CSV table of C-alpha atoms in Angstrom, one decimal:
chain,number,residue,atom,x,y,z
A,1,MET,CA,-117.0,-52.9,150.2
A,2,GLU,CA,-120.1,-55.0,149.6
A,3,SER,CA,-122.6,-53.6,147.1
A,4,TYR,CA,-126.3,-53.5,147.5
A,5,ALA,CA,-126.6,-56.2,144.9
A,6,ASP,CA,-124.2,-58.5,146.9
A,7,GLN,CA,-126.3,-57.8,149.9
A,8,GLU,CA,-129.5,-58.8,148.1
A,9,ASN,CA,-127.8,-62.0,146.8
A,10,ALA,CA,-126.8,-62.9,150.4
A,11,ILE,CA,-130.3,-62.4,151.5
A,12,ASN,CA,-131.7,-64.5,148.7
A,13,GLU,CA,-129.4,-67.4,149.6
A,14,ALA,CA,-130.9,-67.4,153.1
A,15,LYS,CA,-134.4,-68.3,151.7
A,16,GLN,CA,-135.9,-71.6,152.8
A,17,PRO,CA,-135.6,-74.6,150.6
A,18,PRO,CA,-138.1,-75.1,147.7
A,19,GLU,CA,-140.0,-77.8,149.6
A,20,GLN,CA,-141.0,-75.4,152.4
A,21,PRO,CA,-144.4,-73.7,152.0
A,22,GLN,CA,-144.1,-70.6,149.8
A,23,ARG,CA,-145.8,-68.4,152.4
A,24,GLU,CA,-143.2,-69.3,155.1
A,25,ALA,CA,-140.3,-68.8,152.6
A,26,GLU,CA,-141.6,-65.3,151.7
A,27,HIS,CA,-142.3,-64.4,155.3
A,28,LEU,CA,-138.8,-65.5,156.4
A,29,THR,CA,-137.2,-63.5,153.7
A,30,ILE,CA,-139.1,-60.3,154.5
A,31,ASN,CA,-138.5,-60.6,158.3
A,32,SER,CA,-134.8,-61.6,158.0
A,33,LYS,CA,-133.8,-59.0,155.5
A,34,LEU,CA,-133.5,-56.2,158.0
A,35,GLU,CA,-131.8,-58.4,160.6
A,36,GLN,CA,-129.2,-59.5,158.0
A,37,ILE,CA,-128.4,-56.0,156.9
A,38,LEU,CA,-127.9,-54.9,160.5
A,39,SER,CA,-125.8,-57.9,161.3
A,40,ASN,CA,-123.6,-57.7,158.2
A,41,THR,CA,-120.3,-56.4,159.7
A,42,ARG,CA,-118.7,-56.5,156.2
A,43,LEU,CA,-120.5,-53.3,155.4
A,44,GLN,CA,-119.4,-50.0,156.7
A,45,ARG,CA,-121.6,-48.7,159.6
A,46,PHE,CA,-123.0,-45.8,157.5
A,47,ARG,CA,-123.8,-48.0,154.6
A,48,ARG,CA,-125.4,-50.6,156.8
A,49,LEU,CA,-127.6,-48.0,158.5
A,50,LYS,CA,-128.5,-46.5,155.1
A,51,LEU,CA,-129.7,-49.8,153.7
A,52,ALA,CA,-131.5,-50.7,156.9
A,53,THR,CA,-133.3,-47.3,157.0
A,54,ILE,CA,-134.5,-47.6,153.4
A,55,ALA,CA,-135.7,-51.1,153.9
A,56,GLU,CA,-137.5,-50.2,157.2
A,57,LEU,CA,-139.1,-47.0,155.8
A,58,ARG,CA,-140.6,-49.0,152.9
A,59,THR,CA,-142.1,-51.5,155.3
A,60,LEU,CA,-143.2,-48.8,157.8
A,61,PHE,CA,-145.1,-46.6,155.4
A,62,ARG,CA,-146.7,-49.6,153.7
A,63,LEU,CA,-148.2,-50.4,157.1
A,64,ALA,CA,-148.8,-46.9,158.6
A,65,ALA,CA,-150.5,-45.3,155.6
A,66,PRO,CA,-153.5,-47.7,155.3
A,67,ALA,CA,-153.7,-47.9,159.1
A,68,CYS,CA,-154.1,-44.1,159.2
A,69,VAL,CA,-156.9,-44.3,156.6
A,70,VAL,CA,-158.7,-47.0,158.6
A,71,TYR,CA,-158.7,-45.0,161.8
A,72,LEU,CA,-159.6,-41.8,160.0
A,73,LEU,CA,-162.6,-43.4,158.1
A,74,ASN,CA,-163.9,-45.2,161.2
A,75,ASN,CA,-163.8,-41.9,163.1
A,76,VAL,CA,-165.6,-40.1,160.2
A,77,ILE,CA,-168.4,-42.7,160.3
A,78,SER,CA,-169.2,-41.6,163.9
A,79,THR,CA,-168.7,-37.9,163.5
A,80,SER,CA,-170.8,-37.8,160.3
A,81,THR,CA,-173.8,-39.1,162.3
A,82,GLN,CA,-173.3,-36.2,164.7
A,83,VAL,CA,-173.3,-33.8,161.8
A,84,PHE,CA,-176.6,-35.1,160.5
A,85,CYS,CA,-178.1,-35.0,163.9
A,86,GLY,CA,-176.9,-31.4,164.3
A,87,HIS,CA,-178.9,-30.3,161.3
A,88,MET,CA,-182.0,-31.6,163.0
A,89,GLY,CA,-181.6,-29.2,166.0
A,90,ASN,CA,-179.6,-28.3,169.0
A,91,LEU,CA,-181.2,-31.0,171.2
A,92,GLU,CA,-180.4,-33.7,168.7
A,93,LEU,CA,-176.8,-32.4,168.4
A,94,ALA,CA,-176.4,-32.4,172.2
A,95,ALA,CA,-178.0,-35.9,172.4
A,96,SER,CA,-175.8,-37.5,169.7
A,97,SER,CA,-172.6,-35.8,171.0
A,98,LEU,CA,-173.4,-37.0,174.6
A,99,GLY,CA,-174.2,-40.5,173.3
A,100,ASN,CA,-171.1,-40.7,171.1
A,101,ASN,CA,-168.5,-38.9,173.2
A,102,GLY,CA,-169.9,-39.9,176.6
A,103,ILE,CA,-171.5,-43.4,176.7
A,104,GLN,CA,-170.1,-44.8,173.5
A,105,ILE,CA,-166.5,-43.9,174.2
A,106,LEU,CA,-166.7,-46.3,177.2
A,107,ALA,CA,-167.4,-49.3,175.0
A,108,PHE,CA,-165.0,-48.1,172.2
A,109,GLY,CA,-162.1,-47.7,174.6
A,110,LEU,CA,-162.8,-50.9,176.5
A,111,MET,CA,-163.2,-53.0,173.4
A,112,LEU,CA,-160.2,-51.5,171.5
A,113,GLY,CA,-158.0,-51.9,174.6
A,114,MET,CA,-159.0,-55.5,175.2
A,115,GLY,CA,-158.4,-56.2,171.5
A,116,SER,CA,-154.8,-55.1,171.8
A,117,ALA,CA,-154.0,-58.3,173.6
A,118,VAL,CA,-154.5,-60.0,170.2
A,119,GLU,CA,-152.1,-57.5,168.7
A,120,THR,CA,-149.3,-58.6,171.0
A,121,LEU,CA,-149.9,-62.4,170.7
A,122,CYS,CA,-150.8,-62.5,167.0
A,123,GLY,CA,-147.9,-60.2,166.1
A,124,GLN,CA,-145.3,-62.3,168.0
A,125,ALA,CA,-146.8,-65.6,166.8
A,126,TYR,CA,-146.7,-64.4,163.2
A,127,GLY,CA,-143.1,-63.4,163.6
A,128,ALA,CA,-142.3,-66.8,165.0
A,129,GLN,CA,-144.1,-68.5,162.1
A,130,LYS,CA,-146.6,-70.1,164.5
A,131,TYR,CA,-149.4,-69.2,162.0
A,132,GLU,CA,-152.0,-71.7,163.3
A,133,MET,CA,-152.2,-69.8,166.6
A,134,LEU,CA,-153.4,-66.6,165.1
A,135,GLY,CA,-156.9,-67.8,164.3
A,136,ILE,CA,-157.2,-69.3,167.8
A,137,TYR,CA,-156.1,-66.0,169.5
A,138,MET,CA,-158.6,-64.1,167.4
A,139,GLN,CA,-161.5,-66.4,168.4
A,140,ARG,CA,-160.5,-66.4,172.0
A,141,SER,CA,-160.5,-62.6,172.0
A,142,THR,CA,-163.8,-62.4,170.3
A,143,ILE,CA,-165.4,-64.7,172.9
A,144,LEU,CA,-164.1,-62.5,175.7
A,145,LEU,CA,-165.2,-59.3,174.1
A,146,MET,CA,-168.7,-60.6,173.3
A,147,ALA,CA,-169.0,-61.6,177.0
A,148,THR,CA,-167.8,-58.1,178.0
A,149,GLY,CA,-170.5,-56.6,175.8
A,150,ILE,CA,-173.3,-58.0,178.0
A,151,PRO,CA,-172.6,-55.7,181.1
A,152,LEU,CA,-171.9,-52.8,178.6
A,153,MET,CA,-175.3,-53.4,177.1
A,154,ILE,CA,-176.8,-53.1,180.6
A,155,VAL,CA,-175.1,-49.7,181.0
A,156,TYR,CA,-176.5,-48.6,177.7
A,157,ILE,CA,-180.0,-49.7,178.7
A,158,PHE,CA,-179.8,-47.7,181.9
A,159,SER,CA,-178.1,-44.7,180.3
A,160,LYS,CA,-181.0,-42.3,181.0
A,161,PRO,CA,-180.8,-42.7,184.9
A,162,ILE,CA,-177.0,-42.6,184.6
A,163,LEU,CA,-177.0,-39.3,182.7
A,164,LEU,CA,-179.6,-37.8,185.1
A,165,PHE,CA,-177.4,-38.9,188.1
A,166,LEU,CA,-174.5,-37.1,186.4
A,167,GLY,CA,-176.5,-33.9,186.3
A,168,GLN,CA,-177.7,-33.8,182.7
A,169,LYS,CA,-181.1,-32.1,182.0
A,170,LYS,CA,-184.0,-34.5,181.7
A,171,GLU,CA,-184.8,-33.5,178.1
A,172,VAL,CA,-181.2,-34.0,177.0
A,173,ALA,CA,-180.8,-37.3,179.0
A,174,SER,CA,-184.0,-38.7,177.4
A,175,ALA,CA,-182.9,-37.8,173.9
A,176,ALA,CA,-179.4,-39.1,174.5
A,177,ALA,CA,-180.7,-42.4,175.9
A,178,LEU,CA,-182.9,-42.9,172.8
A,179,PHE,CA,-179.8,-42.4,170.7
A,180,VAL,CA,-177.8,-44.8,172.9
A,181,TYR,CA,-180.4,-47.6,172.6
A,182,GLY,CA,-179.7,-47.7,168.9
A,183,LEU,CA,-176.0,-48.2,169.6
A,184,ILE,CA,-176.4,-51.5,171.5
A,185,PRO,CA,-175.8,-53.6,168.3
A,186,GLN,CA,-172.6,-51.5,167.8
A,187,ILE,CA,-171.2,-53.0,171.1
A,188,PHE,CA,-171.1,-56.5,169.6
A,189,ALA,CA,-169.9,-55.2,166.2
A,190,TYR,CA,-166.9,-53.7,168.2
A,191,ALA,CA,-166.4,-57.1,169.9
A,192,ALA,CA,-166.0,-58.8,166.5
A,193,ASN,CA,-164.2,-56.0,164.7
A,194,PHE,CA,-161.2,-55.4,166.9
A,195,PRO,CA,-160.0,-59.0,167.1
A,196,ILE,CA,-160.5,-59.3,163.3
A,197,GLN,CA,-158.7,-56.0,162.7
A,198,LYS,CA,-155.7,-56.9,164.9
A,199,PHE,CA,-155.6,-60.5,163.4
A,200,LEU,CA,-155.2,-58.9,159.9
A,201,GLN,CA,-152.9,-56.2,161.2
A,202,ALA,CA,-150.5,-58.7,162.7
A,203,GLN,CA,-150.0,-60.1,159.2
A,204,SER,CA,-149.4,-56.6,157.7
A,205,ILE,CA,-152.8,-57.0,156.0
A,206,ILE,CA,-154.2,-53.4,156.4
A,207,LEU,CA,-155.1,-52.2,152.9
A,208,PRO,CA,-158.3,-54.4,152.6
A,209,SER,CA,-159.6,-52.9,155.9
A,210,ALA,CA,-159.0,-49.4,154.6
A,211,CYS,CA,-160.9,-50.2,151.4
A,212,ILE,CA,-163.8,-51.8,153.3
A,213,SER,CA,-164.0,-48.8,155.7
A,214,GLY,CA,-164.1,-46.4,152.7
A,215,VAL,CA,-167.1,-48.3,151.1
A,216,ALA,CA,-168.8,-48.6,154.5
A,217,LEU,CA,-168.5,-44.8,155.0
A,218,ALA,CA,-170.1,-44.1,151.6
A,219,ILE,CA,-173.0,-46.5,152.4
A,220,HIS,CA,-173.3,-45.0,155.9
A,221,ILE,CA,-173.8,-41.5,154.7
A,222,LEU,CA,-176.4,-42.6,152.2
A,223,LEU,CA,-178.3,-44.7,154.7
A,224,THR,CA,-178.2,-42.0,157.4
A,225,TRP,CA,-179.5,-39.4,154.9
A,226,LEU,CA,-182.4,-41.8,154.0
A,227,ALA,CA,-183.2,-42.6,157.6
A,228,MET,CA,-183.3,-39.1,158.8
A,229,TYR,CA,-184.6,-37.1,155.9
A,230,LYS,CA,-186.7,-39.5,153.9
A,231,PHE,CA,-188.1,-41.9,156.5
A,232,LYS,CA,-187.9,-39.5,159.5
A,233,TRP,CA,-186.6,-42.1,161.9
A,234,GLY,CA,-184.9,-39.4,164.1
A,235,LEU,CA,-182.2,-40.1,166.7
A,236,LEU,CA,-183.0,-43.8,167.1
A,237,GLY,CA,-182.8,-44.3,163.3
A,238,ALA,CA,-179.5,-42.5,163.1
A,239,SER,CA,-177.9,-44.6,165.8
A,240,LEU,CA,-179.3,-47.9,164.3
A,241,VAL,CA,-177.7,-46.9,161.0
A,242,LEU,CA,-174.4,-46.3,162.8
A,243,SER,CA,-174.6,-49.7,164.3
A,244,PHE,CA,-175.4,-51.3,161.0
A,245,SER,CA,-172.5,-49.5,159.3
A,246,TRP,CA,-170.1,-51.1,161.8
A,247,LEU,CA,-171.5,-54.5,160.7
A,248,LEU,CA,-170.7,-53.4,157.1
A,249,ILE,CA,-167.0,-53.2,158.3
A,250,VAL,CA,-167.0,-56.5,160.3
A,251,VAL,CA,-168.7,-58.9,157.9
A,252,PRO,CA,-166.6,-58.1,154.7
A,253,GLN,CA,-163.4,-58.3,156.8
A,254,PHE,CA,-164.3,-61.8,158.0
A,255,VAL,CA,-165.3,-62.8,154.5
A,256,TYR,CA,-161.9,-61.6,153.4
A,257,ILE,CA,-160.3,-63.9,156.0
A,258,LEU,CA,-162.3,-66.9,154.7
A,259,ALA,CA,-161.6,-66.2,151.0
A,260,SER,CA,-158.1,-64.8,150.9
A,261,ASP,CA,-155.1,-67.0,150.2
A,262,ARG,CA,-153.1,-64.7,152.5
A,263,CYS,CA,-155.0,-66.0,155.5
A,264,LYS,CA,-155.0,-69.7,154.6
A,265,GLY,CA,-152.2,-70.6,157.1
A,266,THR,CA,-153.5,-68.4,159.9
A,267,TRP,CA,-157.2,-69.3,159.7
A,268,ASN,CA,-158.0,-73.0,160.0
A,269,GLY,CA,-161.7,-72.6,161.0
A,270,PHE,CA,-163.6,-72.4,164.3
A,271,SER,CA,-161.9,-74.4,167.1
A,272,VAL,CA,-162.9,-75.5,170.6
A,273,GLN,CA,-159.4,-74.6,171.6
A,274,ALA,CA,-160.5,-71.0,171.7
A,275,PHE,CA,-162.4,-71.7,174.9
A,276,TYR,CA,-159.3,-72.8,176.8
A,277,GLY,CA,-156.9,-70.5,178.6
A,278,LEU,CA,-159.5,-67.8,178.8
A,279,TRP,CA,-158.6,-66.6,182.3
A,280,ASP,CA,-154.9,-65.8,181.4
A,281,PHE,CA,-156.1,-64.3,178.2
A,282,PHE,CA,-158.6,-62.2,180.1
A,283,LYS,CA,-155.8,-60.9,182.4
A,284,LEU,CA,-153.7,-59.7,179.5
A,285,SER,CA,-156.8,-58.2,177.8
A,286,SER,CA,-157.8,-56.4,181.0
A,287,ALA,CA,-154.4,-54.8,181.3
A,288,SER,CA,-154.6,-53.7,177.7
A,289,ALA,CA,-158.1,-52.3,178.3
A,290,VAL,CA,-157.0,-50.3,181.3
A,291,MET,CA,-154.0,-48.9,179.5
A,292,LEU,CA,-156.1,-47.6,176.6
A,293,CYS,CA,-159.2,-46.5,178.5
A,294,LEU,CA,-157.1,-44.3,180.7
A,295,GLU,CA,-155.8,-42.6,177.6
A,296,CYS,CA,-159.2,-42.3,175.9
A,297,TRP,CA,-160.9,-40.8,179.0
A,298,TYR,CA,-158.1,-38.4,179.9
A,299,LEU,CA,-159.1,-35.6,177.5
A,300,GLN,CA,-162.8,-36.2,178.2
A,301,ILE,CA,-162.3,-35.6,181.9
A,302,LEU,CA,-160.4,-32.4,181.3
A,303,VAL,CA,-163.3,-31.1,179.0
A,304,LEU,CA,-165.7,-32.0,181.8
A,305,ILE,CA,-163.6,-30.0,184.3
A,306,ALA,CA,-163.8,-27.0,181.9
A,307,GLY,CA,-167.6,-27.0,182.3
A,308,LEU,CA,-167.0,-26.2,186.0
A,309,LEU,CA,-165.2,-22.9,185.3
A,310,PRO,CA,-167.0,-19.6,186.3
A,311,ASN,CA,-167.7,-18.7,182.6
A,312,PRO,CA,-167.5,-22.0,180.9
A,313,GLU,CA,-168.8,-21.2,177.4
A,314,VAL,CA,-165.5,-19.8,175.9
A,315,ALA,CA,-163.4,-22.3,177.7
A,316,LEU,CA,-165.5,-25.3,176.6
A,317,ASP,CA,-165.5,-24.1,173.0
A,318,THR,CA,-161.8,-23.5,173.1
A,319,LEU,CA,-160.9,-26.9,174.5
A,320,ALA,CA,-163.5,-28.6,172.3
A,321,ILE,CA,-161.9,-27.2,169.1
A,322,CYS,CA,-158.3,-27.8,170.3
A,323,VAL,CA,-159.2,-31.4,171.3
A,324,THR,CA,-160.8,-31.9,167.8
A,325,ILE,CA,-157.7,-30.6,166.1
A,326,LEU,CA,-155.5,-32.9,168.3
A,327,GLY,CA,-157.9,-35.8,167.6
A,328,TRP,CA,-157.5,-35.4,163.8
A,329,VAL,CA,-153.7,-35.3,164.1
A,330,PHE,CA,-154.0,-38.4,166.4
A,331,MET,CA,-155.3,-40.4,163.4
A,332,ILE,CA,-151.9,-40.1,161.9
A,333,SER,CA,-150.2,-41.1,165.2
A,334,ALA,CA,-152.6,-44.1,165.5
A,335,GLY,CA,-151.4,-45.3,162.1
A,336,PHE,CA,-147.8,-45.2,163.3
A,337,ASN,CA,-149.0,-46.8,166.6
A,338,ALA,CA,-150.3,-49.8,164.6
A,339,ALA,CA,-147.2,-50.0,162.5
A,340,ALA,CA,-144.9,-49.9,165.6
A,341,SER,CA,-146.9,-52.7,167.2
A,342,VAL,CA,-146.8,-54.9,164.1
A,343,ARG,CA,-143.1,-54.3,163.4
A,344,VAL,CA,-141.9,-54.8,167.0
A,345,SER,CA,-144.1,-57.9,167.7
A,346,ASN,CA,-143.2,-59.5,164.4
A,347,GLU,CA,-139.5,-59.0,164.9
A,348,LEU,CA,-139.5,-60.1,168.5
A,349,GLY,CA,-141.5,-63.2,167.5
A,350,ALA,CA,-138.9,-63.9,164.8
A,351,GLY,CA,-136.1,-63.6,167.3
A,352,HIS,CA,-134.6,-60.5,165.7
A,353,SER,CA,-133.5,-58.2,168.5
A,354,LYS,CA,-131.5,-55.8,166.3
A,355,SER,CA,-134.4,-55.3,163.9
A,356,ALA,CA,-136.9,-54.7,166.8
A,357,ALA,CA,-134.7,-52.0,168.3
A,358,PHE,CA,-134.0,-50.4,164.9
A,359,SER,CA,-137.7,-50.4,164.0
A,360,VAL,CA,-138.5,-48.5,167.2
A,361,VAL,CA,-136.0,-45.8,166.2
A,362,ILE,CA,-137.3,-45.4,162.7
A,363,VAL,CA,-141.0,-45.4,163.5
A,364,THR,CA,-140.6,-43.0,166.4
A,365,SER,CA,-138.4,-40.6,164.3
A,366,SER,CA,-140.8,-40.7,161.4
A,367,SER,CA,-143.9,-40.0,163.5
A,368,PHE,CA,-142.0,-37.2,165.3
A,369,LEU,CA,-141.0,-35.4,162.2
A,370,ILE,CA,-144.5,-35.5,160.7
A,371,ALA,CA,-145.9,-34.2,164.0
A,372,LEU,CA,-143.3,-31.4,164.1
A,373,ALA,CA,-144.3,-30.3,160.6
A,374,ILE,CA,-148.0,-30.3,161.6
A,375,ALA,CA,-147.3,-28.3,164.8
A,376,LEU,CA,-145.4,-25.6,162.8
A,377,LEU,CA,-148.3,-25.4,160.4
A,378,VAL,CA,-150.8,-25.0,163.3
A,379,LEU,CA,-148.6,-22.3,164.8
A,380,ALA,CA,-148.3,-20.4,161.5
A,381,ASN,CA,-152.1,-20.3,161.3
A,382,ARG,CA,-152.9,-19.7,165.0
A,383,HIS,CA,-154.9,-16.5,164.4
A,384,ILE,CA,-157.2,-18.0,161.8
A,385,ILE,CA,-157.5,-21.7,162.6
A,386,SER,CA,-160.5,-21.3,164.8
A,387,TYR,CA,-162.6,-19.8,162.0
A,388,ALA,CA,-162.9,-23.3,160.5
A,389,PHE,CA,-165.1,-24.2,163.5
A,390,THR,CA,-166.7,-20.9,164.7
A,391,SER,CA,-166.9,-17.2,163.8
A,392,GLY,CA,-166.7,-16.1,167.5
A,393,LYS,CA,-163.9,-13.5,168.0
A,394,HIS,CA,-163.5,-14.3,171.7
A,395,VAL,CA,-163.0,-18.0,171.0
A,396,ALA,CA,-160.6,-17.2,168.2
A,397,ASN,CA,-158.5,-15.1,170.6
A,398,SER,CA,-158.6,-17.8,173.2
A,399,ILE,CA,-157.5,-20.5,170.7
A,400,SER,CA,-154.7,-18.3,169.4
A,401,ASP,CA,-153.4,-17.9,173.0
A,402,LEU,CA,-153.6,-21.7,173.5
A,403,THR,CA,-152.0,-22.6,170.2
A,404,PRO,CA,-148.4,-22.8,171.4
A,405,LEU,CA,-149.5,-25.4,174.0
A,406,LEU,CA,-151.5,-27.2,171.3
A,407,ALA,CA,-148.4,-27.3,169.1
A,408,VAL,CA,-146.4,-28.9,171.9
A,409,SER,CA,-149.2,-31.4,172.5
A,410,ILE,CA,-149.1,-32.3,168.8
A,411,ILE,CA,-145.4,-32.9,168.9
A,412,LEU,CA,-145.8,-35.1,172.0
A,413,ASN,CA,-148.7,-36.9,170.2
A,414,GLY,CA,-146.2,-37.8,167.5
A,415,ILE,CA,-144.1,-39.7,170.1
A,416,GLN,CA,-146.4,-41.0,172.8
A,417,PRO,CA,-148.8,-43.2,170.8
A,418,VAL,CA,-145.9,-44.7,168.9
A,419,LEU,CA,-144.2,-45.7,172.2
A,420,SER,CA,-147.6,-47.1,173.3
A,421,GLY,CA,-147.5,-49.2,170.1
A,422,VAL,CA,-144.1,-50.4,171.0
A,423,ALA,CA,-145.4,-51.3,174.5
A,424,VAL,CA,-148.2,-53.4,172.9
A,425,GLY,CA,-145.8,-55.1,170.6
A,426,CYS,CA,-143.6,-56.1,173.6
A,427,GLY,CA,-146.6,-57.0,175.9
A,428,TRP,CA,-145.9,-54.2,178.4
A,429,GLN,CA,-149.6,-53.2,178.8
A,430,LYS,CA,-149.8,-53.7,182.6
A,431,PHE,CA,-146.7,-51.5,183.2
A,432,VAL,CA,-148.1,-48.7,180.9
A,433,ALA,CA,-151.5,-48.9,182.7
A,434,TYR,CA,-149.7,-48.0,186.0
A,435,VAL,CA,-147.7,-45.2,184.2
A,436,ASN,CA,-151.0,-43.8,182.8
A,437,ILE,CA,-152.6,-43.7,186.2
A,438,GLY,CA,-149.7,-41.9,187.8
A,439,CYS,CA,-149.0,-39.4,185.0
A,440,TYR,CA,-152.6,-38.7,183.9
A,441,TYR,CA,-154.6,-38.9,187.0
A,442,ALA,CA,-152.1,-38.3,189.8
A,443,LEU,CA,-150.4,-35.5,188.0
A,444,GLY,CA,-152.2,-34.2,184.9
A,445,VAL,CA,-155.8,-33.8,186.2
A,446,PRO,CA,-154.9,-32.3,189.6
A,447,LEU,CA,-152.3,-30.0,188.0
A,448,GLY,CA,-154.8,-28.8,185.4
A,449,SER,CA,-157.5,-28.2,188.0
A,450,LEU,CA,-155.0,-26.3,190.2
A,451,LEU,CA,-153.9,-24.0,187.4
A,452,ALA,CA,-157.4,-23.5,186.2
A,453,PHE,CA,-159.1,-22.7,189.5
A,454,LYS,CA,-156.4,-21.6,191.9
A,455,PHE,CA,-154.3,-19.6,189.6
A,456,ASN,CA,-157.3,-18.5,187.3
A,457,LEU,CA,-155.7,-19.7,184.1
A,458,GLY,CA,-158.9,-21.2,182.8
A,459,ALA,CA,-158.6,-23.3,179.6
A,460,LYS,CA,-154.9,-22.6,179.4
A,461,GLY,CA,-154.4,-24.0,182.9
A,462,ILE,CA,-156.4,-27.2,182.1
A,463,TRP,CA,-154.5,-27.7,178.9
A,464,SER,CA,-151.1,-27.1,180.7
A,465,GLY,CA,-152.0,-29.8,183.3
A,466,MET,CA,-152.9,-32.2,180.5
A,467,LEU,CA,-149.6,-31.4,178.8
A,468,GLY,CA,-147.7,-32.0,182.0
A,469,GLY,CA,-149.2,-35.5,182.4
A,470,THR,CA,-148.6,-36.4,178.7
A,471,ALA,CA,-145.0,-35.1,178.8
A,472,MET,CA,-144.2,-37.1,182.0
A,473,GLN,CA,-145.7,-40.3,180.5
A,474,THR,CA,-143.8,-39.8,177.2
A,475,LEU,CA,-140.5,-39.3,179.1
A,476,ILE,CA,-141.0,-42.4,181.2
A,477,LEU,CA,-141.8,-44.5,178.1
A,478,LEU,CA,-138.8,-43.0,176.3
A,479,TRP,CA,-136.6,-43.9,179.2
A,480,VAL,CA,-137.9,-47.4,179.5
A,481,THR,CA,-137.6,-48.0,175.7
A,482,CYS,CA,-134.1,-46.7,175.5
A,483,ARG,CA,-133.0,-49.0,178.4
A,484,THR,CA,-134.7,-52.0,177.0
A,485,ASN,CA,-132.6,-55.2,176.5
A,486,TRP,CA,-134.0,-56.4,173.2
A,487,ASP,CA,-132.4,-59.8,173.5
A,488,ARG,CA,-134.3,-60.3,176.7
A,489,GLU,CA,-137.5,-59.2,175.1
A,490,VAL,CA,-137.0,-61.8,172.4
A,491,GLU,CA,-136.6,-64.4,175.1
A,492,LYS,CA,-139.8,-63.2,176.8
A,493,ALA,CA,-141.7,-63.4,173.5
A,494,ARG,CA,-140.5,-66.9,173.0
A,495,LYS,CA,-141.6,-68.0,176.5
A,496,ARG,CA,-145.0,-66.3,176.1
A,497,LEU,CA,-145.7,-68.0,172.8
A,498,ASP,CA,-144.5,-71.4,174.2
A,499,LYS,CA,-146.9,-70.9,177.2
A,500,TRP,CA,-149.9,-70.1,175.1
A,501,LYS,CA,-149.1,-72.9,172.6
A,502,ASP,CA,-148.8,-75.4,175.4
A,503,GLU,CA,-152.1,-74.4,176.9
A,504,THR,CA,-153.8,-74.7,173.5
A,505,GLU,CA,-152.2,-78.1,172.8
A,506,GLY,CA,-153.1,-79.2,176.3
A,507,ALA,CA,-156.7,-78.5,175.5
């Protein structure tokens, strides 16, 4: 039997010759290690799987942990602004919540979704060692997102009449519109941030983004406190600080790209090539945006439906708290989503079909086990968990009754986002968009409405409908992933990269 030391020696022999660039040699060794272990038939199957699992888990958690921190800190930046506004009064809390969770979520979902096109192309290009393409993809995406920001800015400008049309009270609509005006610079910060973030993520460079987000959060809290309590700038000041804080994330990340040795091969400066092939890039970005937006808006629509119930107060509070808990757990899933996308796209780009398939199994299993542990913890504290948010007994009883369904949602949340990350890594965004439309809006929303209103199940009925749609989507993605021909996906990735490279060279 071959020892682990022998396996390491075999891997080291596969390194590129000394005359090759050091970056390429290191990258080839890292990417080929898992494939060599899985392909080594001299090792017993159990030994082979054990070595491969250890190697993949090390890579996975090195990616997922800082990614979780990035998403968590970015979320806290926005929610901390709502907390500060809430201490000013109920009107300010309602305005900031409506601006953040209503209008702003439109831009966030659209920009993040369009940015995932970079995730697919940069990840596969990096795996294929076509490093020079990463910087062009990032610039191309930034151009498209900046252009998309213009119609979004118009929506922000006319947010007051839009909110009035949707039935909001004039006082709340006016205050929310004032808050939204200050978020206009944030649109263009998003447009720059997501391509940069995905560019770095494709190269497994995530820790610097986490550190930058941590510093930005600390500065954001200080500046928000000064704006609201010292300078008395009110809602507009709070939202302007929020926009500025996103610039504090964008600018240092771009400076890192310019200064870091790790990006020397992937960033070769600004190029006119970024302006070519924009239409095809837009089509892939649009499919990505639709896929993610449908997911982002799903829970928001169900919360809006809860407001139509005969006695909406308890139902709204119950769903809002459960959605908040699910949202915090989602930050962990989002980290695994990013890791899944990076691992799958890198391995497909490198032509490693066995490694891509194995990575899917490991990342999905890891995320599922963590979600299962959290779900059991939530169930064990079902009678007291609501008191972290409210002291109301009726809400506590309602949440306790809903907790088993929340636990199932948490478990599904440990699988579904990871499979979405796999889809992004493979470039399946268009297919997943269709799946989301069918599962969420043809099944989940109508089923939730039927159970809530026809069968008088209230919040429990709405959540059951949401759960049904999510379960259906998860099962479809599982079925498709299990039936995937990974050799064929490698070939698709090669053709996709050749197509984009030819278009760029033709420019």
